[in-house]
Coordinates of C-alpha atoms and ligand atoms in Angstrom, one line a residue:
T136 CA 12.3 -29.2 -18.5
I137 CA 12.7 -30.7 -21.9
L138 CA 10.6 -33.9 -22.6
V139 CA 12.5 -36.7 -24.5
L140 CA 10.2 -39.4 -25.9
D141 CA 12.1 -42.7 -26.2
F142 CA 11.4 -44.9 -29.3
G143 CA 14.2 -47.3 -28.2
S144 CA 17.2 -46.0 -30.0
Q145 CA 20.5 -47.0 -28.6
F146 CA 21.5 -43.4 -28.4
S147 CA 18.2 -42.0 -26.8
H148 CA 20.0 -41.5 -23.4
L149 CA 22.8 -39.6 -25.1
I150 CA 20.2 -36.9 -25.8
I151 CA 19.5 -36.3 -22.0
R152 CA 23.3 -36.4 -21.6
R153 CA 24.0 -33.7 -23.9
L154 CA 21.2 -31.5 -22.7
R155 CA 22.8 -32.0 -19.0
E156 CA 26.0 -30.9 -20.4
L157 CA 24.3 -27.8 -21.4
N158 CA 23.0 -27.6 -17.8
V159 CA 19.4 -28.0 -19.2
Y160 CA 17.2 -30.4 -17.3
A161 CA 15.5 -33.2 -19.3
E162 CA 13.4 -36.2 -18.5
M163 CA 12.9 -39.3 -20.6
F164 CA 9.7 -41.0 -20.9
P165 CA 8.7 -43.9 -23.1
C166 CA 7.3 -42.7 -26.5
T167 CA 3.8 -44.0 -25.6
Q168 CA 3.5 -41.6 -22.7
K169 CA -0.1 -40.0 -22.7
I170 CA 0.6 -36.2 -22.8
A171 CA -2.5 -35.8 -20.5
D172 CA -1.0 -37.8 -17.9
L173 CA 2.1 -35.7 -17.4
A174 CA 2.3 -33.9 -14.4
W175 CA 4.3 -31.1 -15.8
K176 CA 4.3 -29.1 -19.1
P177 CA 7.5 -29.5 -21.0
K178 CA 9.2 -26.5 -22.6
G179 CA 9.9 -28.6 -25.6
V180 CA 9.9 -32.2 -26.8
I181 CA 12.5 -34.2 -28.4
L182 CA 11.6 -37.5 -30.3
S183 CA 14.4 -40.0 -30.3
G184 CA 15.5 -42.4 -32.9
S185 CA 14.3 -46.0 -33.0
P186 CA 15.1 -49.5 -34.4
Y187 CA 11.5 -49.6 -36.0
S188 CA 10.3 -48.2 -39.3
V189 CA 7.3 -45.8 -38.7
Y190 CA 5.4 -47.7 -41.5
D191 CA 5.5 -51.1 -39.6
A192 CA 2.4 -52.5 -38.4
D193 CA 3.6 -52.7 -34.7
A194 CA 5.9 -49.5 -34.8
P195 CA 5.6 -47.2 -31.9
H196 CA 3.9 -43.8 -32.1
V197 CA 3.6 -40.7 -30.0
D198 CA 0.4 -39.6 -28.4
P199 CA -0.8 -36.9 -31.2
A200 CA -1.6 -34.6 -28.5
V201 CA 2.1 -33.9 -28.3
F202 CA 1.6 -31.7 -31.5
D203 CA -1.0 -29.6 -29.6
L204 CA 1.2 -28.8 -26.8
G205 CA 2.2 -25.6 -28.6
V206 CA 5.9 -26.2 -27.7
P207 CA 9.0 -26.6 -30.2
I208 CA 9.4 -30.3 -31.1
L209 CA 12.5 -31.7 -32.5
G210 CA 12.5 -35.3 -34.1
V211 CA 15.7 -37.1 -34.5
C212 CA 16.2 -39.7 -37.2
Y213 CA 13.0 -41.8 -36.5
G214 CA 11.7 -38.7 -34.7
L215 CA 11.8 -36.9 -37.9
Q216 CA 10.1 -39.7 -39.7
E217 CA 7.4 -39.8 -36.9
I218 CA 6.8 -36.1 -37.4
A219 CA 6.4 -36.7 -41.3
W220 CA 4.2 -39.7 -40.5
N221 CA 1.9 -37.4 -38.5
H222 CA 1.9 -34.8 -41.4
G223 CA 1.0 -37.0 -44.3
K224 CA 2.5 -40.3 -43.9
N225 CA 4.9 -40.1 -46.7
V226 CA 7.9 -42.3 -45.3
C227 CA 9.4 -45.2 -47.1
A228 CA 12.4 -47.5 -47.2
G229 CA 15.5 -45.8 -48.8
D230 CA 17.1 -47.1 -51.9
R231 CA 20.4 -47.0 -49.8
K232 CA 20.8 -47.4 -46.1
E233 CA 23.0 -44.8 -44.5
Y234 CA 25.3 -45.5 -41.5
G235 CA 28.2 -43.6 -40.2
H236 CA 29.9 -40.1 -41.2
S237 CA 28.1 -37.8 -43.7
V238 CA 28.7 -34.2 -44.9
L239 CA 25.7 -32.1 -44.3
N240 CA 24.8 -28.9 -46.2
V241 CA 22.8 -26.3 -44.3
A242 CA 20.0 -24.5 -46.4
R243 CA 19.2 -21.1 -45.0
H244 CA 15.8 -19.3 -45.6
T245 CA 16.4 -15.7 -44.8
S246 CA 13.1 -14.7 -46.3
A247 CA 11.1 -17.3 -44.1
A248 CA 10.2 -16.8 -40.4
P249 CA 13.3 -16.4 -38.3
H250 CA 12.6 -19.7 -36.4
V251 CA 13.2 -21.6 -39.6
D252 CA 16.8 -21.0 -39.6
A253 CA 17.3 -21.0 -35.7
L254 CA 18.3 -24.7 -35.4
F255 CA 21.5 -24.1 -37.2
E256 CA 22.3 -20.6 -36.1
G257 CA 25.9 -20.1 -35.5
I258 CA 26.8 -23.4 -37.2
D259 CA 28.7 -23.4 -40.7
D260 CA 27.0 -24.1 -43.8
E261 CA 28.8 -27.5 -44.0
M262 CA 29.0 -29.7 -41.0
D263 CA 30.2 -33.4 -40.2
V264 CA 27.2 -35.5 -39.1
W265 CA 26.6 -39.2 -38.0
M266 CA 23.7 -41.0 -39.7
S267 CA 22.2 -44.3 -38.9
H268 CA 19.0 -44.9 -40.9
G269 CA 17.4 -47.0 -43.6
D270 CA 14.2 -45.1 -44.3
K271 CA 13.5 -41.7 -45.8
L272 CA 10.9 -39.2 -46.4
G273 CA 9.2 -39.8 -49.9
A274 CA 8.5 -36.0 -50.0
L275 CA 8.6 -32.9 -47.9
P276 CA 5.5 -33.0 -45.7
P277 CA 3.2 -30.2 -46.3
G278 CA 4.0 -26.8 -44.6
F279 CA 7.8 -27.8 -44.2
L280 CA 11.0 -26.4 -45.7
T281 CA 14.2 -28.2 -46.2
I282 CA 16.9 -26.8 -44.0
A283 CA 19.6 -29.4 -44.5
T284 CA 20.7 -31.9 -47.1
T285 CA 23.4 -34.6 -47.6
A286 CA 24.4 -36.4 -50.9
N287 CA 22.1 -39.1 -50.0
A288 CA 19.4 -37.5 -48.0
P289 CA 17.5 -34.6 -49.7
Y290 CA 15.6 -34.0 -46.4
A291 CA 18.4 -34.4 -43.9
G292 CA 16.8 -31.4 -42.0
I293 CA 13.3 -30.0 -42.1
A294 CA 11.5 -27.2 -40.3
H295 CA 7.8 -26.3 -40.5
A296 CA 7.3 -22.8 -42.1
E297 CA 5.1 -21.5 -39.2
R298 CA 5.3 -23.7 -36.2
K299 CA 8.4 -24.6 -34.3
L300 CA 8.5 -28.2 -35.7
Y301 CA 12.0 -29.7 -36.7
G302 CA 13.2 -32.9 -37.7
V303 CA 17.0 -34.1 -38.4
Q304 CA 17.8 -37.3 -40.2
F305 CA 21.3 -37.4 -38.5
H306 CA 22.0 -38.0 -34.7
P307 CA 23.1 -34.5 -33.1
E308 CA 23.4 -36.4 -29.9
V309 CA 26.6 -38.5 -30.8
T310 CA 30.0 -36.8 -30.7
H311 CA 30.7 -37.8 -34.1
T312 CA 28.3 -35.1 -35.1
T313 CA 30.8 -32.2 -34.6
K314 CA 28.2 -29.5 -34.0
G315 CA 25.4 -31.6 -32.5
K316 CA 25.7 -30.0 -29.1
E317 CA 25.3 -26.5 -30.6
L318 CA 22.3 -27.6 -32.4
L319 CA 20.7 -29.1 -29.4
S320 CA 21.5 -25.9 -27.5
N321 CA 19.8 -23.8 -30.2
F322 CA 16.9 -26.0 -29.9
A323 CA 16.5 -26.2 -26.0
V324 CA 17.9 -22.8 -25.1
K325 CA 16.9 -20.4 -27.9
L326 CA 13.9 -22.1 -29.3
C327 CA 12.3 -23.7 -26.3
G328 CA 13.6 -21.1 -23.8
A329 CA 14.9 -24.0 -21.3
E330 CA 16.9 -22.5 -18.5
Q331 CA 20.5 -23.5 -18.0
N332 CA 20.3 -24.2 -14.2
W333 CA 20.7 -28.0 -14.0
T334 CA 23.7 -28.8 -11.8
M335 CA 25.0 -32.0 -10.1
D336 CA 24.3 -30.5 -6.8
L337 CA 20.7 -29.7 -7.7
F338 CA 20.6 -33.3 -8.9
V339 CA 21.9 -34.5 -5.6
E340 CA 19.3 -32.6 -3.7
T341 CA 16.4 -33.8 -5.9
E342 CA 17.5 -37.3 -5.3
I343 CA 17.9 -37.1 -1.8
E344 CA 14.4 -35.7 -1.6
R345 CA 13.0 -38.3 -4.0
I346 CA 14.6 -41.1 -1.7
R347 CA 13.0 -39.6 1.3
Q348 CA 9.7 -39.4 -0.3
T349 CA 9.8 -43.1 -1.6
V350 CA 11.3 -44.6 1.7
G351 CA 9.0 -42.5 3.9
P352 CA 9.6 -41.3 7.5
T353 CA 10.3 -44.7 8.9
G354 CA 11.3 -47.0 6.2
Q355 CA 14.6 -48.8 6.0
V356 CA 16.9 -49.7 3.0
I357 CA 19.6 -52.3 2.6
G358 CA 22.1 -52.5 -0.1
A359 CA 25.4 -54.4 -0.8
V360 CA 28.5 -52.3 -1.2
S361 CA 31.7 -53.4 -2.9
G362 CA 34.2 -50.5 -2.4
G363 CA 33.6 -49.5 -6.0
V364 CA 32.7 -46.1 -7.0
D365 CA 28.9 -46.8 -7.9
S366 CA 27.9 -48.6 -4.8
T367 CA 29.9 -46.1 -2.7
V368 CA 28.2 -43.1 -4.3
A369 CA 24.8 -44.7 -4.1
A370 CA 25.4 -45.6 -0.3
K371 CA 26.7 -42.0 0.6
L372 CA 23.5 -40.5 -1.2
M373 CA 21.3 -43.0 0.9
Q374 CA 23.1 -42.0 4.1
K375 CA 22.6 -38.4 3.5
A376 CA 18.9 -39.0 2.8
I377 CA 18.0 -41.3 5.6
G378 CA 21.1 -41.8 7.9
D379 CA 21.3 -45.0 9.8
R380 CA 18.0 -46.3 8.3
F381 CA 20.3 -47.2 5.4
H382 CA 22.0 -50.6 6.2
A383 CA 25.1 -51.2 4.0
I384 CA 26.4 -54.7 3.7
L385 CA 30.0 -55.6 2.5
V386 CA 30.3 -59.3 1.9
D387 CA 33.8 -60.6 2.2
N388 CA 33.9 -63.5 -0.3
G389 CA 37.7 -64.1 0.2
V390 CA 38.7 -63.1 -3.3
M391 CA 38.9 -59.4 -2.8
R392 CA 42.3 -57.5 -3.2
L393 CA 45.0 -57.3 -0.6
N394 CA 43.7 -55.4 2.4
E395 CA 40.5 -54.4 0.4
C396 CA 37.8 -55.2 3.2
E397 CA 39.6 -53.3 5.9
T398 CA 40.3 -50.2 3.7
V399 CA 36.6 -50.1 2.4
H400 CA 35.4 -50.6 5.9
K401 CA 37.4 -47.7 7.2
T402 CA 36.6 -45.3 4.4
L403 CA 32.8 -45.9 4.5
T404 CA 32.4 -46.0 8.2
Q405 CA 35.0 -43.5 9.6
H406 CA 35.1 -41.0 6.7
L407 CA 31.8 -41.3 5.1
G408 CA 29.5 -42.3 8.2
I409 CA 27.8 -45.1 6.6
N410 CA 26.0 -47.6 8.7
L411 CA 28.0 -50.8 7.3
T412 CA 28.3 -54.3 8.4
V413 CA 31.0 -56.4 7.0
V414 CA 30.2 -60.2 6.8
D415 CA 33.3 -62.3 6.7
A416 CA 31.9 -65.2 4.4
S417 CA 35.5 -65.9 3.0
A418 CA 35.6 -69.5 4.4
E419 CA 32.2 -70.5 3.0
F420 CA 33.2 -69.1 -0.6
L421 CA 36.5 -70.9 -0.5
A422 CA 35.0 -74.2 0.6
R423 CA 32.6 -73.9 -2.4
L424 CA 35.3 -73.1 -4.9
K425 CA 37.4 -76.1 -3.8
G426 CA 38.4 -78.2 -6.8
V427 CA 36.6 -75.9 -9.4
E428 CA 38.6 -74.8 -12.3
E429 CA 35.9 -73.9 -14.9
P430 CA 35.6 -70.0 -15.0
E431 CA 31.8 -69.9 -15.6
Q432 CA 31.3 -72.2 -12.7
K433 CA 33.4 -70.1 -10.5
R434 CA 31.2 -67.1 -11.4
K435 CA 28.0 -69.1 -10.8
I436 CA 29.2 -70.3 -7.4
I437 CA 30.3 -67.0 -6.3
G438 CA 27.2 -65.2 -7.5
N439 CA 24.7 -67.5 -6.0
L440 CA 26.5 -67.7 -2.5
F441 CA 26.7 -63.9 -2.6
I442 CA 22.8 -63.8 -2.8
E443 CA 22.5 -66.5 -0.1
V444 CA 24.8 -64.5 2.2
F445 CA 23.1 -61.1 1.4
Q446 CA 19.6 -62.6 2.0
R447 CA 20.9 -64.1 5.4
E448 CA 22.1 -60.5 6.3
A449 CA 18.9 -59.0 5.0
D450 CA 17.0 -61.2 7.3
R451 CA 19.1 -60.3 10.2
V452 CA 18.7 -56.7 9.6
M453 CA 14.9 -57.1 9.2
K454 CA 14.7 -59.0 12.5
E455 CA 16.8 -56.3 14.4
S456 CA 15.2 -53.4 13.0
G457 CA 11.6 -54.7 13.7
G458 CA 10.9 -55.8 10.2
N459 CA 10.2 -52.9 8.1
V460 CA 12.8 -53.1 5.5
D461 CA 11.3 -52.7 2.2
F462 CA 13.8 -51.4 -0.1
L463 CA 17.0 -52.6 -1.8
L464 CA 19.6 -50.1 -2.9
Q465 CA 21.4 -50.8 -6.2
G466 CA 24.0 -48.8 -7.9
T467 CA 23.0 -49.3 -11.4
L468 CA 24.2 -46.8 -13.9
Y469 CA 22.7 -45.8 -17.1
P470 CA 25.0 -48.1 -19.2
D471 CA 23.8 -51.1 -17.0
V472 CA 20.4 -50.3 -18.2
I473 CA 20.9 -52.4 -21.4
E474 CA 17.3 -52.6 -22.7
S475 CA 15.7 -49.4 -23.5
L476 CA 12.8 -50.6 -25.4
S477 CA 10.6 -49.4 -22.4
F478 CA 7.5 -48.7 -24.5
K479 CA 6.8 -52.3 -25.1
G480 CA 4.5 -52.5 -22.1
P481 CA 5.2 -53.0 -18.2
S482 CA 6.3 -56.5 -18.4
A483 CA 9.1 -55.8 -20.8
T484 CA 10.3 -52.6 -19.3
I485 CA 14.0 -51.9 -18.8
K486 CA 16.0 -54.8 -17.9
T487 CA 19.0 -54.1 -15.6
H488 CA 22.3 -55.8 -15.2
H489 CA 22.7 -56.5 -11.5
N490 CA 26.1 -56.6 -10.3
V491 CA 24.9 -58.9 -7.5
G492 CA 23.6 -61.3 -10.3
G493 CA 19.8 -60.7 -9.5
L494 CA 18.1 -61.2 -6.1
P495 CA 15.7 -63.9 -5.3
A496 CA 12.1 -63.0 -5.9
N497 CA 11.0 -64.0 -2.4
M498 CA 13.0 -61.1 -0.9
K499 CA 10.1 -58.9 -2.0
L500 CA 12.0 -55.7 -1.7
K501 CA 11.5 -52.7 -3.9
V502 CA 14.5 -51.6 -5.8
I503 CA 15.8 -48.0 -5.5
E504 CA 18.5 -47.1 -8.1
P505 CA 19.3 -43.3 -7.5
L506 CA 22.2 -43.4 -10.1
R507 CA 20.2 -45.0 -13.0
E508 CA 20.2 -41.9 -15.2
L509 CA 23.9 -41.3 -14.8
F510 CA 27.0 -42.1 -16.6
K511 CA 30.2 -43.2 -15.0
D512 CA 32.0 -39.8 -15.3
E513 CA 28.9 -38.1 -13.8
V514 CA 29.0 -40.5 -11.0
R515 CA 32.5 -39.5 -10.3
I516 CA 31.5 -35.9 -10.3
M517 CA 28.8 -36.7 -7.9
G518 CA 31.1 -38.7 -5.6
T519 CA 33.6 -35.9 -5.3
N520 CA 31.0 -33.5 -4.7
L521 CA 29.8 -35.8 -1.8
G522 CA 33.1 -35.7 -0.3
I523 CA 34.1 -39.4 -1.3
P524 CA 38.0 -39.7 -1.2
E525 CA 39.7 -39.4 -4.7
E526 CA 41.3 -42.9 -4.5
L527 CA 37.9 -44.4 -4.3
V528 CA 36.2 -42.1 -6.7
W529 CA 38.8 -42.9 -9.4
R530 CA 39.0 -46.8 -8.6
H531 CA 39.4 -49.1 -11.6
P532 CA 36.3 -51.4 -12.0
F533 CA 36.6 -54.7 -10.1
P534 CA 34.5 -57.6 -11.1
G535 CA 32.2 -59.3 -8.6
P536 CA 33.8 -62.6 -8.7
G537 CA 37.0 -60.8 -7.8
I538 CA 40.6 -62.3 -8.2
A539 CA 38.8 -65.8 -8.6
I540 CA 38.5 -65.1 -12.3
R541 CA 42.1 -63.9 -12.3
I542 CA 43.5 -67.1 -11.0
V543 CA 43.4 -69.5 -13.8
G544 CA 42.6 -72.9 -12.3
E545 CA 41.7 -73.8 -8.8
V546 CA 41.3 -71.0 -6.3
T547 CA 43.1 -72.2 -3.2
P548 CA 44.3 -69.9 -0.2
D549 CA 47.8 -70.1 -1.7
Q550 CA 46.9 -69.1 -5.2
I551 CA 45.0 -66.2 -3.6
R552 CA 47.9 -65.1 -1.6
I553 CA 50.1 -65.1 -4.9
A554 CA 47.5 -63.2 -7.1
R555 CA 47.1 -60.6 -4.4
Q556 CA 50.6 -59.9 -3.6
A557 CA 51.5 -59.6 -7.3
D558 CA 48.5 -57.4 -8.0
H559 CA 49.2 -55.1 -5.1
I560 CA 52.8 -54.5 -6.2
F561 CA 51.7 -53.8 -9.8
I562 CA 48.8 -51.4 -8.7
S563 CA 51.3 -49.6 -6.1
E564 CA 53.8 -49.2 -8.9
I565 CA 51.2 -47.8 -11.3
M566 CA 50.1 -45.3 -8.8
A567 CA 53.7 -44.3 -7.7
A568 CA 54.5 -43.8 -11.4
G569 CA 51.4 -41.5 -11.7
L570 CA 49.8 -43.9 -14.2
Y571 CA 46.8 -45.0 -12.4
R572 CA 44.3 -42.5 -14.1
Q573 CA 45.8 -43.0 -17.6
I574 CA 44.9 -46.7 -17.3
S575 CA 41.3 -47.8 -17.2
Q576 CA 41.9 -51.2 -15.5
A577 CA 45.0 -53.1 -14.5
Y578 CA 45.5 -56.3 -12.5
A579 CA 47.8 -59.3 -12.1
A580 CA 46.5 -62.6 -13.2
L581 CA 48.0 -65.9 -11.9
L582 CA 48.7 -68.7 -14.4
P583 CA 48.8 -72.4 -13.8
V584 CA 51.7 -72.5 -16.1
R585 CA 55.1 -73.4 -14.4
A586 CA 58.5 -72.1 -15.6
V587 CA 62.1 -72.8 -14.8
G588 CA 64.2 -70.3 -13.3
V589 CA 67.5 -69.6 -11.3
M590 CA 67.2 -67.9 -7.9
G591 CA 70.3 -67.6 -5.9
D592 CA 72.1 -70.4 -8.0
K593 CA 69.1 -72.5 -7.3
R594 CA 67.0 -74.1 -9.8
V595 CA 63.2 -73.0 -9.4
Y596 CA 60.2 -74.2 -11.0
D597 CA 57.4 -71.8 -10.1
Q598 CA 54.3 -70.2 -11.6
C599 CA 53.9 -67.4 -14.0
I600 CA 52.1 -63.9 -13.4
A601 CA 50.5 -62.1 -16.4
L602 CA 50.1 -58.4 -16.1
R603 CA 47.2 -56.8 -17.9
A604 CA 46.5 -53.1 -18.2
V605 CA 44.1 -51.6 -20.7
T606 CA 42.7 -48.4 -21.7
T607 CA 39.0 -48.1 -22.8
T608 CA 36.1 -45.7 -22.7
D609 CA 33.4 -48.1 -22.7
Y610 CA 34.9 -51.4 -21.6
M611 CA 33.4 -53.0 -24.9
T612 CA 36.7 -52.5 -26.8
A613 CA 40.2 -52.1 -25.2
D614 CA 43.8 -51.4 -26.0
W615 CA 46.7 -52.7 -23.9
F616 CA 48.7 -49.8 -22.2
D617 CA 52.0 -49.1 -23.6
F618 CA 54.4 -49.1 -20.5
D619 CA 57.9 -48.2 -21.0
G620 CA 60.4 -51.0 -20.5
K621 CA 61.9 -49.4 -17.3
F622 CA 58.5 -49.5 -15.6
L623 CA 57.7 -53.0 -16.5
R624 CA 61.4 -54.2 -15.6
K625 CA 60.8 -52.8 -12.1
V626 CA 57.4 -54.4 -11.6
S627 CA 58.8 -57.8 -12.8
T628 CA 62.0 -57.7 -10.6
R629 CA 59.7 -56.7 -7.5
I630 CA 57.2 -59.6 -8.2
V631 CA 59.6 -62.2 -8.7
N632 CA 61.8 -61.1 -5.7
E633 CA 59.0 -60.5 -3.3
V634 CA 56.3 -63.1 -4.2
D635 CA 56.9 -66.6 -3.1
G636 CA 56.0 -69.0 -5.9
V637 CA 56.5 -66.8 -9.0
C638 CA 59.5 -67.1 -11.2
R639 CA 58.3 -65.2 -14.4
V640 CA 56.3 -62.2 -15.2
L641 CA 54.4 -61.8 -18.5
Y642 CA 52.8 -58.7 -20.1
D643 CA 49.4 -59.2 -21.9
V644 CA 49.5 -57.3 -25.2
T645 CA 46.0 -58.6 -26.5
Q646 CA 43.5 -56.0 -27.5
K647 CA 39.8 -56.4 -26.8
P648 CA 38.4 -58.0 -29.1
P649 CA 39.6 -60.6 -29.3
G650 CA 40.9 -60.8 -25.7
T651 CA 38.4 -59.9 -23.1
I652 CA 39.7 -57.5 -20.2
E653 CA 39.5 -60.3 -17.6
F654 CA 41.3 -63.4 -18.1
Q655 CA 38.3 -65.6 -17.4
Ligands
LIG282 P1 35.5 -58.4 -20.0 O1 36.5 -59.4 -19.2 O2 34.2 -59.1 -20.3 O3 35.1 -57.3 -18.9 O4 36.1 -57.9 -21.1 C1 34.5 -56.1 -19.2 C2 34.3 -55.4 -17.8 O5 33.4 -56.0 -17.0 C3 34.1 -56.4 -15.7 N1 33.5 -57.8 -15.3 C4 32.6 -58.0 -14.4 N2 32.1 -57.1 -13.6 N3 30.8 -58.9 -12.5 C5 31.2 -57.7 -12.5 O6 30.8 -56.9 -11.7 C6 31.5 -59.8 -13.4 O7 31.2 -61.1 -13.4 C7 32.4 -59.4 -14.3 N4 33.0 -60.0 -15.4 C8 33.9 -58.9 -15.9 C9 35.6 -56.4 -16.1 O8 36.3 -56.2 -14.7 C10 35.5 -55.3 -17.0 O9 35.8 -54.1 -16.4

């Protein structure tokens, strides 16, 4: 195992990610981790980047014992400066900050000890790297050699002449550094001797064991499922670990897609053997949404009522099961873990974005998040390995407030019907055309705008549907999908003909930013 010590860089988790791609197992701890308290001895240590400067009064620092472990250490960006700080403290603000692409020149030292050149072994003398730093080394720390430079960074890479201590100013963990993975492989596999035996199946086994240990032989767990890939994979993992002691709850909020509750119910119970209760709270949701047009208010109403219903169900499960439900399952993924400044002390540890909008403090349930180290594509691999049907594994994301935020204006049963039918036609046609996986997210929104049309020689004055389909990797930026005209013509004809109340179909050609993916 490689130990990654996190100083709060936004890229820290990518280090773990790249190592996993090399089948190397790594664990990340806050940089303040006391080395004596580690239950295992790492084969090597990587120090991450950080938003801090090492010379700041409140800057985070490693336990100096890390340098006595006798294992190879690689410092990335701030990590390099932290190594230099521990070897003479000569770090200062650079004259120029350096962000983005840079060309790195590797400096080889054939006459030095072989480990000095090992980090760049098999990598060309010139490589593209990605930088993000404002500080620099004032001088080479004593005992170190320069192993790489850029036009602006004379110490872009350093290695200790005798010990396996390395620092790089660039970020090998980001994909823009073209040979970054090779460099990490040189470090972890060649220099640290880490085994390349990490697999998703092994991860699943370890997680199942960890869940069993945490929950104990009689403990029970509840969790909300939505039919999305994250909550389903988390639920299946739970079911494998503790069977029917996991209680899954699907809340029908009345604003799910056409036939969604039935489909999810069938897949989860019949196919995946999950102990699931479907709670039909649609009437309650619709009653509270009556007359509400403002999008944020819709979100709040749905989020709050969700918590109420879920809590009610949790109480029921607790009563029926004799009371010992102590855990709440959440399908949180790594990207949801938005705050990684975890070294700031226990009170400010990682903040998570809960799909359910946070749960009331009086529930006193401990949270279990078995997917919190994973990225979406890894969850999909896990889901496939766990036998979850392909349609579900590759499902587009669907927001908690559902089609309520895709209906502009008041959410009434008739508006829901129109939005659902139009959406169903659009998605079915996307699937039939084999385009579903090329698109990251697609849906039909219902606009309160009316337009005039002629249908069967009669004048109609009906609503407009806006189709939205985007491609994105991270959902932070997105582009609209370039359908061909024939496809759009077919969808528009079907919607106008088959959905009562619609006489016009529009296609949204707005990028994000400025447009968000959802309409509201
Ligand atoms: P926007 O509209 O902000 O959406 O570009 C980005 C992604 O987030 C999803 N989204 C939500 N997911 N609860 C959710 O669980 C929400 O309230 C919510 N709002 C937006 C959206 O579907 C897209 O994938």
